[in-house]
CSV table of C-alpha atoms in Angstrom, one decimal:
chain,number,residue,atom,x,y,z
A,20,UNK,CA,0.4,-0.2,0.1
A,21,UNK,CA,1.1,3.2,-1.2
A,22,UNK,CA,2.1,6.0,1.6
A,23,UNK,CA,-0.7,8.8,2.1
A,24,UNK,CA,-0.4,11.3,0.2
A,25,UNK,CA,-1.3,15.3,0.8
A,26,UNK,CA,-5.0,15.7,0.5
A,27,UNK,CA,-6.0,12.0,0.3
A,28,UNK,CA,-8.4,10.4,2.9
A,29,UNK,CA,-6.8,8.0,4.8
A,30,UNK,CA,-8.1,4.6,5.5
A,31,UNK,CA,-10.5,4.0,7.8
A,32,UNK,CA,-10.4,1.1,10.0
A,33,UNK,CA,-11.9,-0.4,13.0
A,34,UNK,CA,-10.3,-2.4,15.9
A,35,UNK,CA,-12.2,-4.4,18.1
A,36,UNK,CA,-9.7,-5.1,20.6
A,37,UNK,CA,-11.0,-5.4,24.5
A,38,UNK,CA,-7.5,-5.5,25.7
A,39,UNK,CA,-6.6,-1.9,26.2
A,40,UNK,CA,-2.5,-2.2,26.0
A,41,UNK,CA,-2.8,-4.7,22.8
A,42,UNK,CA,-5.4,-1.7,21.3
A,43,UNK,CA,-3.1,1.1,22.1
A,44,UNK,CA,0.0,-1.0,20.4
A,45,UNK,CA,-2.6,-2.0,17.1
A,46,UNK,CA,-3.9,1.5,17.1
A,47,UNK,CA,-0.5,3.6,17.4
A,48,UNK,CA,1.3,1.0,14.9
A,49,UNK,CA,-1.3,1.6,12.1
A,50,UNK,CA,-2.2,5.6,12.8
A,51,UNK,CA,1.5,6.0,12.5
A,52,UNK,CA,1.7,4.4,8.7
A,53,UNK,CA,-1.5,6.8,8.0
A,54,UNK,CA,-4.5,5.4,9.0
A,55,UNK,CA,-7.5,6.2,10.7
A,56,UNK,CA,-8.5,3.9,13.3
A,57,UNK,CA,-11.4,3.7,15.4
A,58,UNK,CA,-11.4,1.7,18.4
A,59,UNK,CA,-13.9,-0.8,20.5
A,60,UNK,CA,-14.0,-2.5,23.5
A,61,UNK,CA,-16.7,-5.0,23.4
A,62,UNK,CA,-18.7,-7.5,20.4
A,63,UNK,CA,-21.4,-5.7,20.5
A,64,UNK,CA,-20.6,-2.1,20.4
A,65,UNK,CA,-18.2,-3.0,17.8
A,66,UNK,CA,-20.9,-4.9,15.4
A,67,UNK,CA,-23.0,-1.9,16.4
A,68,UNK,CA,-20.1,0.7,15.1
A,69,UNK,CA,-19.1,-2.0,12.1
A,70,UNK,CA,-23.0,-1.8,10.6
A,71,UNK,CA,-23.4,2.1,11.3
A,72,UNK,CA,-20.3,2.9,9.5
A,73,UNK,CA,-18.3,2.5,6.6
A,74,UNK,CA,-14.8,0.9,7.6
A,75,UNK,CA,-12.4,0.0,4.7
A,76,UNK,CA,-10.6,-2.7,7.0
A,77,UNK,CA,-11.9,-4.6,10.3
A,78,UNK,CA,-9.4,-5.8,12.8
A,79,UNK,CA,-11.2,-8.0,15.0
A,80,UNK,CA,-10.2,-10.1,18.0
A,81,UNK,CA,-11.4,-13.4,18.3
A,82,UNK,CA,-12.3,-13.4,22.0
A,83,UNK,CA,-14.1,-10.4,23.1
A,84,UNK,CA,-17.0,-9.9,25.9
A,85,UNK,CA,-20.5,-10.0,25.3
A,86,UNK,CA,-20.0,-11.2,21.4
A,87,UNK,CA,-17.2,-13.4,20.6
A,88,UNK,CA,-15.4,-11.9,17.4
A,89,UNK,CA,-16.5,-15.1,15.3
A,90,UNK,CA,-19.8,-14.5,16.0
A,91,UNK,CA,-19.6,-10.8,15.3
A,92,UNK,CA,-18.0,-11.3,11.8
A,93,UNK,CA,-21.0,-14.1,11.1
A,94,UNK,CA,-23.9,-11.4,11.7
A,95,UNK,CA,-22.3,-8.9,9.4
A,96,UNK,CA,-21.7,-11.5,6.7
A,97,UNK,CA,-25.6,-12.5,6.8
A,98,UNK,CA,-26.6,-8.9,6.5
A,99,UNK,CA,-24.5,-8.6,3.2
A,100,UNK,CA,-21.2,-6.8,4.5
A,101,UNK,CA,-18.0,-7.6,2.4
A,102,UNK,CA,-15.4,-5.4,4.3
A,103,UNK,CA,-11.9,-7.2,4.7
A,104,UNK,CA,-11.7,-9.0,7.9
A,105,UNK,CA,-8.4,-9.6,10.2
A,106,UNK,CA,-8.7,-11.6,13.1
A,107,UNK,CA,-6.2,-11.3,16.2
A,108,UNK,CA,-6.0,-13.9,18.5
A,109,UNK,CA,-4.5,-16.5,20.7
A,110,UNK,CA,-6.4,-19.2,19.3
A,111,UNK,CA,-3.6,-20.4,16.9
A,112,UNK,CA,-4.4,-23.8,16.0
A,113,UNK,CA,-5.5,-25.0,12.3
A,114,UNK,CA,-9.2,-25.7,13.8
A,115,UNK,CA,-9.3,-22.3,14.5
A,116,UNK,CA,-8.3,-20.9,11.8
A,117,UNK,CA,-10.1,-22.8,9.7
A,118,UNK,CA,-13.3,-22.0,11.8
A,119,UNK,CA,-12.3,-17.9,11.4
A,120,UNK,CA,-11.9,-17.9,7.7
A,121,UNK,CA,-15.3,-20.0,7.0
A,122,UNK,CA,-16.8,-17.8,9.2
A,123,UNK,CA,-16.2,-15.0,7.4
A,124,UNK,CA,-12.8,-13.7,8.4
A,125,UNK,CA,-10.1,-12.6,5.7
A,126,UNK,CA,-7.0,-13.5,7.4
A,127,UNK,CA,-5.7,-14.8,10.8
A,128,UNK,CA,-2.5,-13.0,12.8
A,129,UNK,CA,-1.9,-15.1,16.1
A,130,UNK,CA,-0.7,-13.5,18.6
A,131,UNK,CA,2.0,-12.4,19.9
A,132,UNK,CA,2.7,-10.7,16.4
A,133,UNK,CA,5.4,-8.2,14.8
A,134,UNK,CA,4.4,-4.8,14.0
A,135,UNK,CA,5.7,-5.4,10.8
A,136,UNK,CA,3.4,-8.3,9.9
A,137,UNK,CA,0.4,-6.5,11.2
A,138,UNK,CA,0.9,-3.6,8.9
A,139,UNK,CA,1.6,-6.1,6.0
A,140,UNK,CA,-1.5,-7.8,6.8
A,141,UNK,CA,-3.5,-5.0,7.0
A,142,UNK,CA,-1.7,-3.0,3.7
A,143,UNK,CA,-3.2,-6.3,2.0
A,144,UNK,CA,-6.7,-6.2,2.9
A,145,UNK,CA,-7.0,-2.1,2.4
A,146,UNK,CA,-5.5,-2.9,-1.0
A,147,UNK,CA,-8.4,-5.4,-1.7
A,148,UNK,CA,-11.0,-2.9,-0.7
A,149,UNK,CA,-9.3,-0.1,-3.2
A,150,UNK,CA,-9.2,-2.1,-5.7
A,151,UNK,CA,-5.1,-2.1,-5.7
A,152,UNK,CA,-3.3,-5.3,-6.6
A,153,UNK,CA,-3.2,-8.1,-4.5
A,154,UNK,CA,-1.0,-10.4,-6.3
A,155,UNK,CA,3.1,-9.4,-7.5
A,156,UNK,CA,5.4,-11.1,-9.8
A,157,UNK,CA,8.8,-10.8,-11.2
A,158,UNK,CA,9.4,-13.2,-14.4
A,159,UNK,CA,8.2,-16.3,-13.0
A,160,UNK,CA,7.8,-15.4,-9.2
A,161,UNK,CA,4.5,-14.9,-8.1
A,162,UNK,CA,3.6,-13.6,-4.7
A,163,UNK,CA,-0.3,-13.6,-3.4
A,164,UNK,CA,-0.6,-11.2,-0.6
A,165,UNK,CA,-3.9,-11.9,0.6
A,166,UNK,CA,-3.5,-16.0,0.7
A,167,UNK,CA,0.2,-15.2,1.5
A,168,UNK,CA,1.7,-17.7,-0.6
A,169,UNK,CA,4.6,-17.7,-2.9
A,170,UNK,CA,5.4,-19.9,-6.4
A,171,UNK,CA,7.9,-19.8,-9.0
A,172,UNK,CA,7.5,-21.5,-12.1
A,173,UNK,CA,4.3,-23.1,-10.7
A,174,UNK,CA,6.2,-25.1,-7.7
A,175,UNK,CA,5.0,-23.5,-4.1
A,176,UNK,CA,7.7,-22.0,-2.0
A,177,UNK,CA,7.1,-22.0,1.5
A,178,UNK,CA,8.7,-19.2,3.3
A,179,UNK,CA,8.4,-18.3,7.2
A,180,UNK,CA,6.6,-14.4,8.3
A,181,UNK,CA,10.0,-12.5,8.2
A,182,UNK,CA,11.2,-14.2,4.6
A,183,UNK,CA,7.6,-13.2,3.0
A,184,UNK,CA,7.6,-9.7,3.9
A,185,UNK,CA,11.3,-9.7,3.2
A,186,UNK,CA,10.5,-11.1,-0.2
A,187,UNK,CA,7.5,-8.7,-0.5
A,188,UNK,CA,9.8,-6.0,0.1
A,189,UNK,CA,12.2,-7.0,-2.5
A,190,UNK,CA,9.6,-7.1,-5.0
A,191,UNK,CA,7.9,-4.0,-4.9
A,192,UNK,CA,11.5,-2.4,-5.3
A,193,UNK,CA,12.3,-4.5,-8.2
A,194,UNK,CA,15.4,-3.4,-10.3
A,195,UNK,CA,16.2,-1.0,-7.0
A,196,UNK,CA,19.0,-1.1,-4.9
A,197,UNK,CA,17.7,-1.8,-1.1
A,198,UNK,CA,20.3,-0.7,2.0
A,199,UNK,CA,20.6,-2.8,4.9
A,200,UNK,CA,18.9,0.3,6.7
A,201,UNK,CA,16.4,0.4,4.4
A,202,UNK,CA,15.3,-3.4,5.1
A,203,UNK,CA,15.9,-3.0,8.7
A,204,UNK,CA,13.2,-0.1,8.9
A,205,UNK,CA,10.7,-1.8,6.3
A,206,UNK,CA,10.9,-5.3,7.1
A,207,UNK,CA,11.7,-5.6,10.7
A,208,UNK,CA,10.5,-2.1,12.1
A,209,UNK,CA,13.9,-1.0,13.1
A,210,UNK,CA,14.9,2.2,13.5
A,211,UNK,CA,18.1,1.4,14.9
A,212,UNK,CA,20.9,-1.5,13.8
A,213,UNK,CA,21.2,-4.3,16.0
A,214,UNK,CA,24.4,-5.2,15.0
A,215,UNK,CA,23.4,-8.8,14.1
A,216,UNK,CA,23.3,-10.6,11.2
A,217,UNK,CA,19.4,-10.7,10.8
A,218,UNK,CA,19.2,-9.6,7.4
A,219,UNK,CA,22.2,-11.3,6.0
A,220,UNK,CA,20.8,-14.7,7.5
A,221,UNK,CA,17.4,-14.4,6.5
A,222,UNK,CA,18.4,-13.1,2.9
A,223,UNK,CA,20.4,-16.3,2.6
A,224,UNK,CA,17.6,-18.4,3.4
A,225,UNK,CA,15.4,-16.8,0.9
A,226,UNK,CA,17.8,-17.0,-1.7
A,227,UNK,CA,18.2,-20.9,-1.1
A,228,UNK,CA,14.6,-20.8,-1.5
A,229,UNK,CA,14.0,-18.6,-4.3
A,230,UNK,CA,16.3,-19.0,-6.5
A,231,UNK,CA,18.2,-22.7,-5.9
A,232,UNK,CA,17.1,-25.1,-8.7
A,233,UNK,CA,16.3,-22.4,-11.2
A,234,UNK,CA,18.4,-21.2,-14.3
A,235,UNK,CA,17.8,-17.4,-13.6
A,236,UNK,CA,18.8,-15.8,-10.0
A,237,UNK,CA,16.4,-13.2,-9.2
A,238,UNK,CA,18.1,-12.1,-5.9
A,239,UNK,CA,21.7,-10.5,-6.6
A,240,UNK,CA,23.9,-8.7,-3.8
A,241,UNK,CA,25.3,-5.4,-4.9
A,242,UNK,CA,28.9,-5.4,-3.4
A,243,UNK,CA,28.9,-2.0,-1.0
A,244,UNK,CA,25.3,-1.3,-1.3
A,245,UNK,CA,23.0,-3.4,-1.1
A,246,UNK,CA,20.6,-5.8,-2.6
A,247,UNK,CA,18.6,-6.0,-5.5
A,248,UNK,CA,15.8,-8.4,-6.8
A,249,UNK,CA,16.0,-8.3,-10.6
A,250,UNK,CA,15.6,-10.9,-14.0
A,251,UNK,CA,19.1,-10.5,-15.6
């Protein structure tokens, strides 16, 4: 999702989360990135707000007082609402995820979660509302931002959370050299250098998954500058 430009209307988001600390953390993270965040602390209040207002994205906790998050979303869906929903929850089992998605959720983020992961998932849902592309591709590499899947030449590539975010950032900046500092800020949400090899380690793993076994390498090291994804 592109940064909000002057004069543009902010993406409107409803956060339904009864834990005040989590609510404050999520609100701060999204407002810093230009979102207009409205908060609710119960399922009944969240349902009333969602029905009375037009939101671009809903971020809903599964475990809520008065009305649980899954029931909230089911009611919205039966009443015709198609607004994208991201579930936040400590219920991270496979059956819980399936229930959430089958109940009308569009994405599912287990707690605890990293800020970068939260923002990436909300961005993907906001793009759907705005009609922006939710799939990226370079050569035979394809990324589905909503399903969080990657394929190359039709072959599925399984990535860990930070590997996916790293690849997404590289693809969005295809042909452009990105520095270590840029990766730390945009993928790990770090405004300082932790003086570890976190970038190099993840880049090595990502390259082995994306390039190994393929004739054309996509991820390249630019000595003294950083990295670039390009199809030479």
